[in-house]
Each structure stands twice: as structure tokens, then as C-alpha cells.
Coordinates of C-alpha atoms in Angstrom, one line a residue:
X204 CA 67.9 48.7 39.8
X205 CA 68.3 49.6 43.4
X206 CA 68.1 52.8 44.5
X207 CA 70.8 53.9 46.8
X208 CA 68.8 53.6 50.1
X209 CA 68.2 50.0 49.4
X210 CA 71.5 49.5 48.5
X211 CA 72.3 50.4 52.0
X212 CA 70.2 48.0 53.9
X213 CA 71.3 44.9 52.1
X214 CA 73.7 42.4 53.5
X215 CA 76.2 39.7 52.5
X216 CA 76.0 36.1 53.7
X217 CA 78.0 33.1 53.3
X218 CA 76.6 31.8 50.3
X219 CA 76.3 28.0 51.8
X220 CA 73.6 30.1 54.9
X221 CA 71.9 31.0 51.9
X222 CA 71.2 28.2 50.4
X223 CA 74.0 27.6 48.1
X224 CA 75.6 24.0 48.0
X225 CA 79.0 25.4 47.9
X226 CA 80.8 24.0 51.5
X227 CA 84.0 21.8 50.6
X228 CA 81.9 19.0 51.2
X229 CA 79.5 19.8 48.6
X230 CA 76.6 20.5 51.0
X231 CA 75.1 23.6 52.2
X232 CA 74.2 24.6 55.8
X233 CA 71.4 26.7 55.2
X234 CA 69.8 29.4 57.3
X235 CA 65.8 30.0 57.0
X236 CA 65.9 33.3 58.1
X237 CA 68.6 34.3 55.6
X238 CA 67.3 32.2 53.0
X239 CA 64.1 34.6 53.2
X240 CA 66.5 37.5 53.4
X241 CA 67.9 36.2 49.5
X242 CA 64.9 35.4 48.5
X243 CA 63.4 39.0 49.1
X244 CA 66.8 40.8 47.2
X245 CA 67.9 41.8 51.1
X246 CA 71.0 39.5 51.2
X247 CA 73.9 38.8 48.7
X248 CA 75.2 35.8 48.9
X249 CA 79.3 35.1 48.6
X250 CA 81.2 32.5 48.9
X251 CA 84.9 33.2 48.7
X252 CA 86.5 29.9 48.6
X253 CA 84.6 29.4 45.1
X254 CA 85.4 32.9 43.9
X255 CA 88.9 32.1 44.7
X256 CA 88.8 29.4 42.2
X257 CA 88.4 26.3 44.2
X258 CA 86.0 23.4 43.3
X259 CA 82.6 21.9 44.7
X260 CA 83.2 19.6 46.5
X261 CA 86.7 20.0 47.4
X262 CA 89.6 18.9 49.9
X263 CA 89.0 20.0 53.7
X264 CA 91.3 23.0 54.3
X265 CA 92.4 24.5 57.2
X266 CA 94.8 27.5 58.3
X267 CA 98.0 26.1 59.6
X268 CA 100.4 28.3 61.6
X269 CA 98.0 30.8 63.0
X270 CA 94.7 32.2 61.8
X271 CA 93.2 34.8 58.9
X272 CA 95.0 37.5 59.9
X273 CA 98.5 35.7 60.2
X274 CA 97.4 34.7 56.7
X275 CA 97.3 37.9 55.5
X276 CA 101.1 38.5 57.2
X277 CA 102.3 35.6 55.3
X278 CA 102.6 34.0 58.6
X279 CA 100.3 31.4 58.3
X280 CA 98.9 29.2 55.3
X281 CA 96.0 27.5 54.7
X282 CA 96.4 24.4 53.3
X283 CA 94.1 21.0 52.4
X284 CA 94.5 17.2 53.4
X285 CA 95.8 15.9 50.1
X286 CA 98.7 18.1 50.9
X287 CA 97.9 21.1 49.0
X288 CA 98.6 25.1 49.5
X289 CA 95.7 26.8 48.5
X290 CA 96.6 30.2 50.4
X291 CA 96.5 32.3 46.8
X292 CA 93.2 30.7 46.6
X293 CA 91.7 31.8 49.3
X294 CA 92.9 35.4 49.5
X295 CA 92.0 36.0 45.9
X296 CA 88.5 34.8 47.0
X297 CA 88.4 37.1 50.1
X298 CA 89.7 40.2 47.6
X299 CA 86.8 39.3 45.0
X300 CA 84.3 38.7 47.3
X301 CA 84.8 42.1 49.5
X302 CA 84.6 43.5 46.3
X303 CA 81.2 41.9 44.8
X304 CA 80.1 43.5 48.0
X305 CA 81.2 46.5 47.9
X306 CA 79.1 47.2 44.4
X307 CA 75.8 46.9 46.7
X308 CA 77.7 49.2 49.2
X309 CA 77.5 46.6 51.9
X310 CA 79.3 47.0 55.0
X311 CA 77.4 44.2 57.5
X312 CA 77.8 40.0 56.4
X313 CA 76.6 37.3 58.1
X314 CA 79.5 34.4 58.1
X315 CA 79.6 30.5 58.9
X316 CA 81.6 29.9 61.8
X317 CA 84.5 27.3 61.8
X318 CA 85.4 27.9 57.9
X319 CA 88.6 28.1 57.3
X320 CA 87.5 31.3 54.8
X321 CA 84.4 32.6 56.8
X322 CA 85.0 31.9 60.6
X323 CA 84.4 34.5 63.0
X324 CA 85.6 33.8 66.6
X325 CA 86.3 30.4 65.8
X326 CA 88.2 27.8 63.3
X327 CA 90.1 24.3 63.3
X328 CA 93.4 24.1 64.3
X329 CA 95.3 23.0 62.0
X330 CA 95.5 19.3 62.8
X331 CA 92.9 18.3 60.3
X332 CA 91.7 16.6 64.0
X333 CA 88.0 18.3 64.6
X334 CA 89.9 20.1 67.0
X335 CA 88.4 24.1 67.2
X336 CA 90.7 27.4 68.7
X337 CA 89.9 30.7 68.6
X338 CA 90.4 33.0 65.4
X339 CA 88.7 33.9 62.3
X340 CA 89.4 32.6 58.9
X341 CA 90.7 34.5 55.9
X342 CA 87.8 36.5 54.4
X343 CA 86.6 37.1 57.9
X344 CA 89.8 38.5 58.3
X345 CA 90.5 40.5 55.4
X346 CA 86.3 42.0 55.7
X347 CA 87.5 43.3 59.1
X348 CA 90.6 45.1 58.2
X349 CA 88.5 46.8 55.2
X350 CA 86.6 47.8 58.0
X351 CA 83.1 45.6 57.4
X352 CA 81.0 44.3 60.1
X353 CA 81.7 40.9 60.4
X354 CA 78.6 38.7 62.9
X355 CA 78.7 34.5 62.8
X356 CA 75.4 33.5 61.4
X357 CA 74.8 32.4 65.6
X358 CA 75.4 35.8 66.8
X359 CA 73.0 36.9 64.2
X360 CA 70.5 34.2 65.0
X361 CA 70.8 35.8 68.7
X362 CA 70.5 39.2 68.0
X363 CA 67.2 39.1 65.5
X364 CA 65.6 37.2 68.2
X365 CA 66.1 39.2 70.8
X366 CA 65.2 42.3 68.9
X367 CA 62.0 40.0 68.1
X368 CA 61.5 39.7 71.5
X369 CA 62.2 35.9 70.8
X370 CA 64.7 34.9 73.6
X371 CA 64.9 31.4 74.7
X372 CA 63.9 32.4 78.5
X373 CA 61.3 34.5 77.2
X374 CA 59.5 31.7 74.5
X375 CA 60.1 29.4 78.0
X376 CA 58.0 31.5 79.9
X377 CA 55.1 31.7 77.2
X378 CA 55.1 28.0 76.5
X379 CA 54.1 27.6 80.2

């Protein structure tokens, strides 16, 4: 059992970074770095869109009518190519999966950008067209408004290496 302290220093990650074969598609889009941070009981991995209920694989969805937090103004609606309204779906994921994390008293997760659940800054339109706008998707969303730290697994890419020392110009300069 963890003590408190480690409790503390763990993070959540979009289950398909860690790993997890989980994406709508069936696939995963795995992240070494977190990977290691699973492995070594750092990281919990979540992936709301199957705590919601919804299968692997399963329909491309996408929020239609604004972003995650229209969604959770009922102003928006995410729904799936065959035609299906799986809104319920993903909020009750979002609920459940804030709240697996909350049991480790985790406050910081590392999302996948462009998911319709776990977007950041940005997710797809709408138009089921590959087209991207600006907005985060509906765990994203509701993580924020409890107050969570929310990074895209690039912005946490970007930040470890430069705290490594490991910036692009930097690695540039050495390889020369």
C-alpha cells in the first residue's frame, strides 16, 4: 500500500499513452516515457471513454456543437459516425475516471490530444472531416473544472526534456 507521500507524486495518463490498446480504433499510441512511469507504480492509467461503457474498438466520435465544456452545458454533444449519441457515455466516463483518480489523490494527468474525451488545446470539429479547432474534449474538460492539472502528452514530452536539459537546440549543438 502506498503511503500518502507517494500517493502524491503519482499521475494519471490516458490509458492508450500507457500502453493500453483502448483508442476507438482498437490501437494504442503509446508513450515510452510514460510507459516507464506505469511500469514503476508512478502513473495510473485511465481511459474514460471505456469507463463510460463504450467498446474496443468502437465508432469514431466527435463533439458536435462546441467543445467539452459546452458539453458539460448541454450545449454541445458528442456523437459517432453511425449516427449515435454517446454524450451520457462520455460524461459518465469523465465522472468515474476523475474519481479512480482521485483515490491515489492525483491532481496532475497527462492526456492525448485530439480525443474527443482527452483533448487538451485541441480536437476535431465536428465534421467527422480530419479537420482540427481549438478546445478540449470532455474529460479534459470536466478534470479542469474539478480543478486538476490537465498537460497534452506533447506539452509533457516538452517540459521533461527541458528540465533534462534535453531541448532540441541543445541535443543540435552536442551532436555537432
Amino acid at each position: 500500500m502506498l503511503n500518502r507521500k507517494e500517493e502524491q507524486s503519482m499521475i494519471g495518463i490516458s490509458a492508450c499513452l500507457g500502453g493500453l490498446a483502448c483508442r476507438y480504433d482498437g490501437q494504442k499510441k503509446e508513450v515510452p516515457e510514460l510507459m516507464e512511469l506505469v511500469e514503476t507504480g508512478e502513473a495510473v492509467m485511465v481511459c474514460p471513454e471505456v469507463i463510460g461503457g463504450l467498446p474496443i474498438p468502437r465508432d469514431p466520435a466527435e463533439i458536435i456543437g462546441g467543445n467539452g465544456f459546452d458539453v458539460w452545458k448541454d450545449q454541445a454533444k458528442v456523437w459517432t459516425t453511425s449516427g449515435e449519441d454517446v454524450t451520457e457515455a462520455y460524461k459518465n466516463g469523465a465522472i468515474k475516471a476523475y474519481q479512480k483518480l482521485q483515490e491515489k489523490h492525483i491532481d496532475l494527468v497527462i492526456m492525448k490530444e485530439k480525443s474527443p474525451s482527452c483533448g487538451t488545446h485541441s480536437i476535431y470539429d465536428g465534421s467527422f472531416s480530419g479537420i482540427k479547432k481549438n478546445g478540449a474534449g470532455v474529460a479534459t474538460a470536466y478534470f479542469i473544472q474539478q480543478k486538476m492539472t490537465v498537460l497534452s502528452d506533447e506539452e509533457w514530452l516538452k517540459t521533461r526534456g527541458e528540465q533534462n536539459g534535453n531541448r532540441k537546440d541543445q541535443s543540435n549543438e552536442r551532436a555537432l
